[in-house]
Amino acid sequence: IQYGDTKIDFSAPWNRYDMIEEIETRGEFSIPRPFDSDQCNQFLQERCRDLGILSNDGTYTTARLIDRLCGYFIEDKIQNPAFIINHPVIMSPLAKNHYDD
């Protein structure tokens, strides 16, 4: 399908992007674990500040910061349909722990 100047391919299989792995790969950094630590939150705030995507509303929860990085490194770069998988539990009360965690 042509959408403006962009051709979108809906054919299967759709790409799958592991959220944290993809952020770390594209950002060329490693996010400290555990995600609920102060060290992790401070690190994410610094990365978002460096990229100019730190929210102006003063909301600096780890979940919000990871979401901003996902938007910057993954969502804004996806052209064709895709799945963003393995959201950290800290991002959603409905998420389950990944079997690797």
Coordinates of N, CA, C and O in Angstrom, one line a residue, residues 1-10 79-80:
I1 N 0.9 -1.2 0.0 CA 0.0 0.0 0.0 C 0.9 1.2 0.0 O 1.8 1.3 0.8
Q2 N 0.5 2.2 -0.8 CA 1.3 3.5 -0.9 C 0.6 4.5 0.1 O -0.6 4.7 0.0
Y3 N 1.3 5.1 1.0 CA 0.8 6.1 1.9 C 1.7 7.3 1.8 O 2.8 7.3 2.3
G4 N 1.3 8.3 1.0 CA 2.1 9.4 0.8 C 3.3 9.0 0.0 O 3.2 8.3 -1.0
D5 N 4.5 9.3 0.5 CA 5.7 8.9 -0.2 C 6.2 7.6 0.3 O 7.3 7.1 -0.2
T6 N 5.5 6.9 1.2 CA 6.0 5.7 1.8 C 5.2 4.5 1.3 O 4.0 4.6 1.3
K7 N 5.9 3.4 1.0 CA 5.2 2.2 0.6 C 5.2 1.3 1.9 O 6.3 1.0 2.5
I8 N 4.1 0.8 2.3 CA 3.9 0.0 3.5 C 3.6 -1.4 3.0 O 2.7 -1.7 2.3
D9 N 4.4 -2.4 3.6 CA 4.3 -3.8 3.2 C 3.6 -4.5 4.4 O 4.1 -4.6 5.5
F10 N 2.4 -5.0 4.1 CA 1.6 -5.7 5.1 C 1.8 -7.2 5.1 O 1.1 -7.9 5.8
Q79 N 8.4 1.3 9.8 CA 7.6 1.7 8.7 C 6.5 0.7 8.4 O 5.4 1.1 8.1
N80 N 6.8 -0.5 8.5 CA 5.9 -1.6 8.2 C 5.3 -2.1 9.5 O 5.9 -1.9 10.6

